N, CA and C of each residue as an Amber inpcrd file, in Angstrom:
protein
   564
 -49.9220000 144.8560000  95.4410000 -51.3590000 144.7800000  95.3470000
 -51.7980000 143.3480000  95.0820000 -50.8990000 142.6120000  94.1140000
 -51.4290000 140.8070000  94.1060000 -51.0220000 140.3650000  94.8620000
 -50.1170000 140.5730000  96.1480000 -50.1110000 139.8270000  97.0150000
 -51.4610000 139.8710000  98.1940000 -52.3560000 140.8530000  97.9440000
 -53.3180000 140.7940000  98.7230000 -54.4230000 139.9730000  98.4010000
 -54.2810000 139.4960000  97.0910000 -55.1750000 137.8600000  96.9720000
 -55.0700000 136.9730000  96.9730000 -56.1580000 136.0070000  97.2060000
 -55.6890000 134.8800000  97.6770000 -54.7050000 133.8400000  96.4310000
 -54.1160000 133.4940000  97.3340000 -53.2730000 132.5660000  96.4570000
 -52.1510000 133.4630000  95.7890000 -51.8650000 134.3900000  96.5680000
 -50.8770000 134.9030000  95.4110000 -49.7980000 135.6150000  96.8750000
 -48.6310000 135.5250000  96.5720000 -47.3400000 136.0710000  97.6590000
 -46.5820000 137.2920000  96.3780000 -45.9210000 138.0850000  96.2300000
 -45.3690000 138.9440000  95.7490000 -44.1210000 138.8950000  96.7110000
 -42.9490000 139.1990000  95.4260000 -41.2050000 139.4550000  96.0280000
 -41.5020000 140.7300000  95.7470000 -41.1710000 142.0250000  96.8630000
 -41.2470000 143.3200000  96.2700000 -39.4770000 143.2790000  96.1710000
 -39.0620000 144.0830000  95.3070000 -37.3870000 143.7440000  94.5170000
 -36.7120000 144.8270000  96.0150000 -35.5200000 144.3430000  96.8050000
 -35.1060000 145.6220000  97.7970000 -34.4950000 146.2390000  97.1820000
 -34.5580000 147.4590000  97.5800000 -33.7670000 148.9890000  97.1180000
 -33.0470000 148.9920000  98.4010000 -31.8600000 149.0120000  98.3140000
 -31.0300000 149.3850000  99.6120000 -30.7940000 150.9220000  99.5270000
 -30.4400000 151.4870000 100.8350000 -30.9110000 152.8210000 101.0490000
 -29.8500000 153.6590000 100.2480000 -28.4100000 153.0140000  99.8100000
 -27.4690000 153.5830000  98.8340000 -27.6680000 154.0040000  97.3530000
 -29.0590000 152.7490000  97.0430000 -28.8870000 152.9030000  95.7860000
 -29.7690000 154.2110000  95.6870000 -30.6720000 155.2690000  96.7210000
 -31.0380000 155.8810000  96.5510000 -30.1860000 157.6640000  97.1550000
 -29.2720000 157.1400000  98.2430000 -28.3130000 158.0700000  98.3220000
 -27.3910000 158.9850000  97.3640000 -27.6200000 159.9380000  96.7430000
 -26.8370000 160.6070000  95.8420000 -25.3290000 160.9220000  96.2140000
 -24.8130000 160.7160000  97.4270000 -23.0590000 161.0100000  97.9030000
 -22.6230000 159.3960000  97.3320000 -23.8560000 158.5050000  97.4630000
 -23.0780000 156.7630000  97.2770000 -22.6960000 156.6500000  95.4860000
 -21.6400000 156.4070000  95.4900000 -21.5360000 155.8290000  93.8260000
 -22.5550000 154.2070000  93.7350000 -23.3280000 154.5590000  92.8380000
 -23.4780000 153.3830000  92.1690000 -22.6580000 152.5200000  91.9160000
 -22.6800000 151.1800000  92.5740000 -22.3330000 149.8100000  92.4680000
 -23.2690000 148.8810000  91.8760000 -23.2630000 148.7660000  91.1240000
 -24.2300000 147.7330000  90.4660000 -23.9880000 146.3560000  90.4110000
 -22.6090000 145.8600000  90.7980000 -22.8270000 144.6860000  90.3980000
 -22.9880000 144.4270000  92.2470000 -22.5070000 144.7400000  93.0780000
 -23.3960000 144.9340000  94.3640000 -24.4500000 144.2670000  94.7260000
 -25.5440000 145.0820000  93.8420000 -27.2120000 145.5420000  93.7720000
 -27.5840000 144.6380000  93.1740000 -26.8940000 144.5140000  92.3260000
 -27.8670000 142.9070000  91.4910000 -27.4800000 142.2750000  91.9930000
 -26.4220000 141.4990000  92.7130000 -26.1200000 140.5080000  93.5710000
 -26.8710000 140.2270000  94.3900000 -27.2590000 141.3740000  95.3710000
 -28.0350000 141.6350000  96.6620000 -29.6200000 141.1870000  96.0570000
 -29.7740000 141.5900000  94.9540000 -31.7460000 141.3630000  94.1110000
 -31.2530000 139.8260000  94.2570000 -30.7940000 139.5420000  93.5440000
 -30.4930000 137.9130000  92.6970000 -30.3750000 137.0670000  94.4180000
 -29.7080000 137.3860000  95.5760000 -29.6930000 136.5620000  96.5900000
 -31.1120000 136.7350000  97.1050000 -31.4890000 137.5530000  97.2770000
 -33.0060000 137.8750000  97.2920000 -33.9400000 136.9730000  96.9330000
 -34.2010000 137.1580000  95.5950000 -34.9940000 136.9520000  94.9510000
 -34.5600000 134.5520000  95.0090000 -33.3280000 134.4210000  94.9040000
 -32.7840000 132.8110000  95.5910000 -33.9390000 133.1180000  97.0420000
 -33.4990000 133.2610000  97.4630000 -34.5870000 133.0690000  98.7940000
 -35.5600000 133.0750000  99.2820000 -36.0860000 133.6020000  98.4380000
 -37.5230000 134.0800000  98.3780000 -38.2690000 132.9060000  97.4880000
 -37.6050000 132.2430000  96.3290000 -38.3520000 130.9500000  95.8330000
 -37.8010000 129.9710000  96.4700000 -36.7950000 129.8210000  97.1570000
 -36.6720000 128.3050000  98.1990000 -37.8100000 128.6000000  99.2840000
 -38.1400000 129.3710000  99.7830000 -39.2050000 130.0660000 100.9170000
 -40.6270000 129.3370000 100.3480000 -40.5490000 129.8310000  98.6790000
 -41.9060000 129.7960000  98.2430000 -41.9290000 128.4720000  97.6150000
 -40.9310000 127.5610000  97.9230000 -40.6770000 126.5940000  96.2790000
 -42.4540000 125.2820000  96.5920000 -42.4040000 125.2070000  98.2240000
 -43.1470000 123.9670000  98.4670000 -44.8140000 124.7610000  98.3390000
 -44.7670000 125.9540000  97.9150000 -46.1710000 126.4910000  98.3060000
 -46.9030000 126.1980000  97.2140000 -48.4350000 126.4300000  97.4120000
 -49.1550000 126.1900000  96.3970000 -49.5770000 127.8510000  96.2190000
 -48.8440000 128.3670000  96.7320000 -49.6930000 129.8080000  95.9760000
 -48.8570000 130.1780000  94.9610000 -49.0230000 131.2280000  94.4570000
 -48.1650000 131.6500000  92.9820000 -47.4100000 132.8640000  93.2080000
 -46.1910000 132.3680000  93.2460000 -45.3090000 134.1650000  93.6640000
 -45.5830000 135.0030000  92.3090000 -45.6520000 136.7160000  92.9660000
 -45.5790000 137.3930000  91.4320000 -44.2590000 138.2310000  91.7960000
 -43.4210000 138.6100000  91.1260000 -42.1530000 139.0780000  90.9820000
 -42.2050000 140.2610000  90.4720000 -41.3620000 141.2950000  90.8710000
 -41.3450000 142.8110000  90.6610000 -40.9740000 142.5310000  89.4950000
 -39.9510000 142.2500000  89.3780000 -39.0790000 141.6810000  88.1830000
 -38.8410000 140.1220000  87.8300000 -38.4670000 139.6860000  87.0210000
 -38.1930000 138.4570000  86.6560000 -36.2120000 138.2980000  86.6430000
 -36.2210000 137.4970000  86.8100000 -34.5040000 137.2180000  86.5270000
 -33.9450000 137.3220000  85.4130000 -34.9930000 137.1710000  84.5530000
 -34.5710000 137.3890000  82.7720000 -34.7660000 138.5700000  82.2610000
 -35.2690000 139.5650000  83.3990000 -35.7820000 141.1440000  83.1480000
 -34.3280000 141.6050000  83.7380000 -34.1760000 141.4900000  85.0460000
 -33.0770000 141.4320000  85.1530000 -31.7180000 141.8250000  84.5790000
 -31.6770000 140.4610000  84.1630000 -30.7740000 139.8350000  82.9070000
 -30.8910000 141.3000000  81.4890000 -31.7250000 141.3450000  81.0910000
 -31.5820000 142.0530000  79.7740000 -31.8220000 143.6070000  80.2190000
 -32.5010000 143.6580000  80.8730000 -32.5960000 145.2660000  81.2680000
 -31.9060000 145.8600000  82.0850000 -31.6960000 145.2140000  83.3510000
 -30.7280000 146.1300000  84.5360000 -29.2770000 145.5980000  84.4150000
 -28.6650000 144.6480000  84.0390000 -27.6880000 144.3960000  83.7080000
 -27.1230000 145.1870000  82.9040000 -27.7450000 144.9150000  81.2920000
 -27.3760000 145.9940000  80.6540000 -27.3090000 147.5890000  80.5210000
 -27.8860000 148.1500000  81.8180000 -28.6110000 149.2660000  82.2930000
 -27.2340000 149.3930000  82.9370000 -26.6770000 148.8550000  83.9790000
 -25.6120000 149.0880000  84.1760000 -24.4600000 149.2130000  84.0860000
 -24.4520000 148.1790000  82.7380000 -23.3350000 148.0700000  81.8120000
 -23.0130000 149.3930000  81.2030000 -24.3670000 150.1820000  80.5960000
 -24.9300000 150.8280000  80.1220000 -24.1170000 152.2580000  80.2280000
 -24.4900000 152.6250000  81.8040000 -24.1800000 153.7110000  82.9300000
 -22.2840000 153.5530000  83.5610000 -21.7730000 152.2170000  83.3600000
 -20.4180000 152.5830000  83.5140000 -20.6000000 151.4570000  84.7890000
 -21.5830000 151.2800000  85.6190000 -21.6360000 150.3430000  86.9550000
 -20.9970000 149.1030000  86.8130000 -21.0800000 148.5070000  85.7720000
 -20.9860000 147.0640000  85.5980000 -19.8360000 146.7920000  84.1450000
 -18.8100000 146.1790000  84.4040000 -18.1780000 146.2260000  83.7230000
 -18.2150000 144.7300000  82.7120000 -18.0430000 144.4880000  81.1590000
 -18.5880000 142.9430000  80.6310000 -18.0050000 142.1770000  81.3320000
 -16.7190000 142.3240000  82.0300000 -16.6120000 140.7870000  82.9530000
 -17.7100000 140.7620000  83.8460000 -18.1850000 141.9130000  84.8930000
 -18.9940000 141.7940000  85.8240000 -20.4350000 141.3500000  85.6640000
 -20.7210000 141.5880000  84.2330000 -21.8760000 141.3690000  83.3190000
 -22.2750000 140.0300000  82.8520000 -20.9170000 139.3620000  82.8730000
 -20.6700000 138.0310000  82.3420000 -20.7860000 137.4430000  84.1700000
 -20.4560000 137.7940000  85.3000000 -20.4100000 136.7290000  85.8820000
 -22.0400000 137.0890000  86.5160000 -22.7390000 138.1630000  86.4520000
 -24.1800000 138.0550000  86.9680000 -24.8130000 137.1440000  86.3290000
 -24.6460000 136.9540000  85.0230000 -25.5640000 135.9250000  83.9660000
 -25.0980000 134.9930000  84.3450000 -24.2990000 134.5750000  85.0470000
 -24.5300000 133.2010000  85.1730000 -24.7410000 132.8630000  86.5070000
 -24.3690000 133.7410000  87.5500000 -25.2980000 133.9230000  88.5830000
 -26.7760000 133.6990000  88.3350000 -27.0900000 134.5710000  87.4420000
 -28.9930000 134.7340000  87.4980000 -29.4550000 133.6490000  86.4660000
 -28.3570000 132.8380000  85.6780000 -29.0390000 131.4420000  85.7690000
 -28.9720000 130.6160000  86.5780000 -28.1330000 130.5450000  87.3200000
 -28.0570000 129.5810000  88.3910000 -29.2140000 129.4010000  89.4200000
 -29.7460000 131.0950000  89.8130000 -30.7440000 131.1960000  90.9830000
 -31.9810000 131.0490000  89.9660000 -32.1060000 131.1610000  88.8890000
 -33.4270000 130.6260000  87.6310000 -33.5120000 129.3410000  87.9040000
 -32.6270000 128.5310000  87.5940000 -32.5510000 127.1360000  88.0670000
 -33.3310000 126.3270000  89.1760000 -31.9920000 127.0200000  89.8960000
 -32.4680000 126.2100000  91.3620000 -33.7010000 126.7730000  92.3440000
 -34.0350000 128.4350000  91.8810000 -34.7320000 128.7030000  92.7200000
 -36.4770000 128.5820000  92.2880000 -36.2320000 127.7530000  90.7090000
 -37.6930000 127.6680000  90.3360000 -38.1530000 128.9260000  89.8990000
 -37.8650000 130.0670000  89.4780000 -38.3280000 131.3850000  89.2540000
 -38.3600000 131.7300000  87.9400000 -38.0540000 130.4070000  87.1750000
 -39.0780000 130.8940000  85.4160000 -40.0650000 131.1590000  85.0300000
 -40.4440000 132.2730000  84.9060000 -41.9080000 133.1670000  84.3590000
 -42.9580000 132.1260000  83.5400000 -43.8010000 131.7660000  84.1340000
 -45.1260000 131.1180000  83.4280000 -45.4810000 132.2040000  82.6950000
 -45.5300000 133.5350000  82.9590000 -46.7780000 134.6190000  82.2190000
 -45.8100000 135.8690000  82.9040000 -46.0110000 137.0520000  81.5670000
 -45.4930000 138.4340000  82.0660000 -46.5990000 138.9920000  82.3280000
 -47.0860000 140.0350000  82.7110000 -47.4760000 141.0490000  82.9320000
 -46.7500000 142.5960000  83.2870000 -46.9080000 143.3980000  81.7690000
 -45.7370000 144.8540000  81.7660000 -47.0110000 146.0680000  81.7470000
 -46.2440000 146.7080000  83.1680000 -46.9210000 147.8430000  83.1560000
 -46.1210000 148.8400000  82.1220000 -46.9380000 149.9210000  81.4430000
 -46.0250000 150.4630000  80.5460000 -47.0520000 151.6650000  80.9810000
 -46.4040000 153.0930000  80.3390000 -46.8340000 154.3030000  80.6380000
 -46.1900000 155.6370000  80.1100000 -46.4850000 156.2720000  79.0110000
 -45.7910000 157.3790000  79.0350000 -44.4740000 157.7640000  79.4310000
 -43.8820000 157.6750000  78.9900000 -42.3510000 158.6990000  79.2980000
 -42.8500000 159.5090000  80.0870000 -43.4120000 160.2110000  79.8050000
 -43.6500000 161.7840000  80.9190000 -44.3930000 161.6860000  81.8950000
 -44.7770000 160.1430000  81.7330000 -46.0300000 159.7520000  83.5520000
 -45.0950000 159.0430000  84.1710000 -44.1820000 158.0510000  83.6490000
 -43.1670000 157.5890000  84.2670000 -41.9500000 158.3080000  85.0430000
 -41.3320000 159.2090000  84.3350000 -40.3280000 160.6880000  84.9300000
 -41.1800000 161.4470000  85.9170000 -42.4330000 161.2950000  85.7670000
 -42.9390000 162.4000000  86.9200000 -42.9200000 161.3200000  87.9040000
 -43.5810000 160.1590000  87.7060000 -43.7280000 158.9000000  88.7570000
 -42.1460000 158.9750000  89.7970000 -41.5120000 158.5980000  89.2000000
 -40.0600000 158.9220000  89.2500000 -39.5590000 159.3100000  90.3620000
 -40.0170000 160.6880000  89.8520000 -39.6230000 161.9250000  90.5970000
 -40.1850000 162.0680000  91.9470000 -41.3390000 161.4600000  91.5380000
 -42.4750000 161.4690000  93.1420000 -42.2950000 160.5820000  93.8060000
 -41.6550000 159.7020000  93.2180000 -40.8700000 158.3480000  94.4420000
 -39.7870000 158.5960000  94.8740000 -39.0270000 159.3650000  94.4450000
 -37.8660000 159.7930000  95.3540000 -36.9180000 158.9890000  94.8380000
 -37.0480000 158.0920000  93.4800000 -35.9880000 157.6560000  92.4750000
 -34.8190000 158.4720000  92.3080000 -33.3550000 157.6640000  92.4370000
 -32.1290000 158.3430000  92.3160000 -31.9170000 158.7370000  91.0000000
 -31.2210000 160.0400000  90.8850000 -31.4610000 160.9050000  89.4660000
 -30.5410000 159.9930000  88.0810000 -29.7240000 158.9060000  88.6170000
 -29.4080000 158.3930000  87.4670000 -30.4370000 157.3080000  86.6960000
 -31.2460000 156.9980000  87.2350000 -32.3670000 156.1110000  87.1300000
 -33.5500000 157.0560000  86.4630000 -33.5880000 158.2680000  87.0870000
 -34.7180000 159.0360000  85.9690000 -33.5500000 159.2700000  84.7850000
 -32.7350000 159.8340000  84.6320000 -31.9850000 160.6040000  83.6810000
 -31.5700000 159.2870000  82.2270000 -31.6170000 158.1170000  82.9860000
 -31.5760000 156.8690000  82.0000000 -32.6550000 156.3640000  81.4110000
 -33.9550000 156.9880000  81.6010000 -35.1390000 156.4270000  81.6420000
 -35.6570000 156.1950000  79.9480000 -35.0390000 156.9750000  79.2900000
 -35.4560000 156.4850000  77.1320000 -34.3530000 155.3170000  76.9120000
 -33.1270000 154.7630000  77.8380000 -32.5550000 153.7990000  77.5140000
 -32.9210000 152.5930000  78.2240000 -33.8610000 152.9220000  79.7680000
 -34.2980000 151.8630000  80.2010000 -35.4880000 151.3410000  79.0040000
 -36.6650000 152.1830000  78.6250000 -37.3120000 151.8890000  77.7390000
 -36.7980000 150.8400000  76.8680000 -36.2270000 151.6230000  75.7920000
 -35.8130000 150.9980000  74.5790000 -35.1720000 149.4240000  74.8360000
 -34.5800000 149.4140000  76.1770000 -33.9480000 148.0460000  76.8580000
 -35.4840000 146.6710000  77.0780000 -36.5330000 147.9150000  77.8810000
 -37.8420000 147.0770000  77.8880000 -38.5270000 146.1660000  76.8180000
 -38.4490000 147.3810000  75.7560000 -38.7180000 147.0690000  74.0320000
 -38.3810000 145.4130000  73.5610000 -36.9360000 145.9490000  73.7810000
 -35.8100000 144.7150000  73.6210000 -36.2830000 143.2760000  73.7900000
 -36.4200000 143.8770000  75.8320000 -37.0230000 142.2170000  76.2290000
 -38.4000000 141.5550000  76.2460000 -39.3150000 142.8080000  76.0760000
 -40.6970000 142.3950000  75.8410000 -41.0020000 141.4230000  74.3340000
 -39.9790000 141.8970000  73.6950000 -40.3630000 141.4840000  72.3350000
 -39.8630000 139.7000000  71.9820000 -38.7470000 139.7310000  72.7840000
 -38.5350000 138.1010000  72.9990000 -38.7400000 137.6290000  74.0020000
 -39.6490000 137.8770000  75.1220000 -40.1820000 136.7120000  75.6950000
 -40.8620000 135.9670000  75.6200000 -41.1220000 134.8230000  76.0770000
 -40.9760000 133.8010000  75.3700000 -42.4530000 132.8450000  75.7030000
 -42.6830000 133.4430000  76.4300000 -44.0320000 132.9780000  77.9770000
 -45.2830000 134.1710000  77.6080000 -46.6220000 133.4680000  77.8860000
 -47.8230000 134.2200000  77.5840000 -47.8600000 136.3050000  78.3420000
 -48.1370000 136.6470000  77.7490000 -47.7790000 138.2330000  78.1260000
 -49.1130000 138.6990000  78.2930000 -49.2960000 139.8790000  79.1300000
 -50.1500000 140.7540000  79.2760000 -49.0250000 142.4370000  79.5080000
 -49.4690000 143.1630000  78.3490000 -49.0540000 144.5350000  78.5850000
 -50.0990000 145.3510000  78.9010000 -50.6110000 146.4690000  79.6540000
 -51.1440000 147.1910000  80.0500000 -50.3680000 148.7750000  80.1810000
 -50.6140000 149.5000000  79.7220000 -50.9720000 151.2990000  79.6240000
 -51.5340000 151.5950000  81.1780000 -50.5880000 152.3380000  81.8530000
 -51.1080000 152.2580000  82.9460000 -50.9940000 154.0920000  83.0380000
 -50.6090000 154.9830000  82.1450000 -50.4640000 156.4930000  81.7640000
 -52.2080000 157.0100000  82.4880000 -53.2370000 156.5470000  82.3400000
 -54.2630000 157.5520000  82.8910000 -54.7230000 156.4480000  84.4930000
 -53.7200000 155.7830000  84.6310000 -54.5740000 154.9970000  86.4300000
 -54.1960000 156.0230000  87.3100000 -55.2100000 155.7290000  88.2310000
 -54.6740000 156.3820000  89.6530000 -54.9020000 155.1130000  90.7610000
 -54.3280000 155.9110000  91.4830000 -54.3340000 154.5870000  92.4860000
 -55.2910000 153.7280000  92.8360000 -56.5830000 154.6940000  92.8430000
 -57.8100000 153.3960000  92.9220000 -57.6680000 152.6130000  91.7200000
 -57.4100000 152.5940000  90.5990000 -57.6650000 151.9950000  89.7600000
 -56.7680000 150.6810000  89.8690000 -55.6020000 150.6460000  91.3580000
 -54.7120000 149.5450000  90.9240000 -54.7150000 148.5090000  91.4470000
 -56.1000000 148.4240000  92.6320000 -56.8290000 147.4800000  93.1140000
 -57.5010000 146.7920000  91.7640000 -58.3230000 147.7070000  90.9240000
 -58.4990000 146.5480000  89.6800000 -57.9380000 145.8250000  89.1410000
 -56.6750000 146.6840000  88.6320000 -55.9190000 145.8060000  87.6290000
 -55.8830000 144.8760000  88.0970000 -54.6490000 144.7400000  89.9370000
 -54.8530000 143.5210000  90.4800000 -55.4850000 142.6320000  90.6100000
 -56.5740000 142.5670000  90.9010000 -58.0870000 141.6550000  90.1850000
 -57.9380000 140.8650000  89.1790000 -58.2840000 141.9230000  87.8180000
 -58.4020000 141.4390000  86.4170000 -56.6980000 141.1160000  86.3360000
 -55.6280000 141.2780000  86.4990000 -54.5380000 140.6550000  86.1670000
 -54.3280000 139.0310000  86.7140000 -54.9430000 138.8110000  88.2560000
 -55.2300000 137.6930000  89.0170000 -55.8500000 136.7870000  87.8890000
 -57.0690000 137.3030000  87.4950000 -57.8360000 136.1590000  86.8680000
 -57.4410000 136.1630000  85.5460000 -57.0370000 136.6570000  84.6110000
 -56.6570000 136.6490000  83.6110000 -55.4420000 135.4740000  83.8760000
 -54.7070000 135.8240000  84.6430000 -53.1710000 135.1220000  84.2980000
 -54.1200000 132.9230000  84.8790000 -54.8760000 133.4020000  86.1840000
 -55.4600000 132.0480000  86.0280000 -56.4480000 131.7670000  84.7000000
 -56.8990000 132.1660000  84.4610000 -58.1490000 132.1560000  83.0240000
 -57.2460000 131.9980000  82.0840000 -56.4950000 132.8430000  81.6320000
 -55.3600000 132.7670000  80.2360000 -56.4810000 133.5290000  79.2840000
 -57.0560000 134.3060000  79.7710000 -58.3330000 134.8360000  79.3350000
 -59.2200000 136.3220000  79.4620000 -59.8510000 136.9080000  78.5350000
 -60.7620000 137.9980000  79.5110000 -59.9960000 139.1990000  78.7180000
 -61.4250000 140.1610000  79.3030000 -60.5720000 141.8820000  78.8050000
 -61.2410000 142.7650000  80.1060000 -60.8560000 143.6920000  80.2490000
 -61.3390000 144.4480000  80.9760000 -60.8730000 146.4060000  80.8400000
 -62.0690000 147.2790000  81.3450000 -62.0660000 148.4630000  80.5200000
 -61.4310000 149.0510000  81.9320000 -60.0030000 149.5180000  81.4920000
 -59.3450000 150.2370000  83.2270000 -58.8190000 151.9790000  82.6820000
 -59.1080000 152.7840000  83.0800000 -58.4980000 153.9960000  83.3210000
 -58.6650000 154.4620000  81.8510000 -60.1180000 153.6990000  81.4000000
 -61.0060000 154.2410000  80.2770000 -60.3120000 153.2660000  78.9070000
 -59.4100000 152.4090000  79.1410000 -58.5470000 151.5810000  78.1660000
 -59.3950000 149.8610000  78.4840000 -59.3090000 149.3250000  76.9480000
 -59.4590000 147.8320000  76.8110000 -58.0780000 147.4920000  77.5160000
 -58.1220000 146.5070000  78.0080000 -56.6820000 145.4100000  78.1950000
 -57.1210000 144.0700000  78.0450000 -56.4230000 143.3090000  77.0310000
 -56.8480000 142.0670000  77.0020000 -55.3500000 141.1600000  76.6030000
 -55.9790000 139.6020000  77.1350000 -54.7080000 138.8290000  77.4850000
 -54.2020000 138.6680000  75.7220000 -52.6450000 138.7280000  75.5400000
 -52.2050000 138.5190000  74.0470000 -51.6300000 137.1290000  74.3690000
């Protein structure tokens, strides 16, 4: 949705069609390889632009949540864990992709599992979903860069043309509140 304003490009993160196949074992260190070359390419693409990429994920989200998510689940073993981190500093580095500003959608446990479910999310990904949390917790709480969290439990889809909007100008403003899906949100 922010890539439809101006000045703004979005990396949507790829899901390859395995990681949603239930006969495929989860490979994770794979999958993050495949994000992390991705996501390298996508800021050498973007490095000379003047618009502002927004990222599904960040490399340091990454890093603390799906890494350990897989570590987590049996996918990723601490050597394999140990050599993504330094993979996903390397493409932090060179590919320019350190977070000026977060913005975390957050939502209910039980709007998220249904969300889930209605995307056609692979069942180890819903069934992990109070340890992905608590992993979120984790990294929201030390980052390190200006944040915006938002409650996104009563939006519907019209409502996500707004956010996009008010998230646009906020992150340029560093500023502002706005009343979405009957909730204040304002920049912390």
């Amino acid at each position: 949705m922010l890539s439809s304003l101006p000045g703004m490009i979005a990396l949507q993160e790829p899901i390859p069609a395995r990681v949603t196949d239930p006969a495929q074992r989860l490979d994770g260190y794979a999958l993050q390889v495949e994000i992390l070359k991705a996501k390298a390419e996508a800021g050498k693409r973007f490095a000379l632009s003047a618009e502002t990429m927004v990222l599904d994920r960040t490399i340091a989200e990454d890093r603390e949540v799906f890494f350990r998510l897989h570590q987590h689940l049996g996918s990723l073993s601490p050597t394999r864990v140990a050599e993504l981190v330094a993979l996903s500093d390397e493409v932090e580095r060179v590919a320019g992709l350190e977070p000026t500003a977060l913005v975390l959608l957050r939502a209910r446990s039980d709007v998220l599992r249904a969300r889930m479910i209605s995307d056609g999310r692979p069942t180890w990904l819903i069934e992990s979903l109070e340890h992905q949390l608590t992993l979120y917790e984790d990294y929201y709480a030390q980052v390190g860069v200006p944040r915006l969290s938002v409650d996104t439990s009563m939006f519907n889809l019209g409502d996500m043309r707004r956010l996009a909007l008010f998230v646009h100008a906020t992150l340029t403003a560093r500023q502002g509140s706005l009343t979405v899906g009957g909730q204040d949100i304002a920049w912390k």
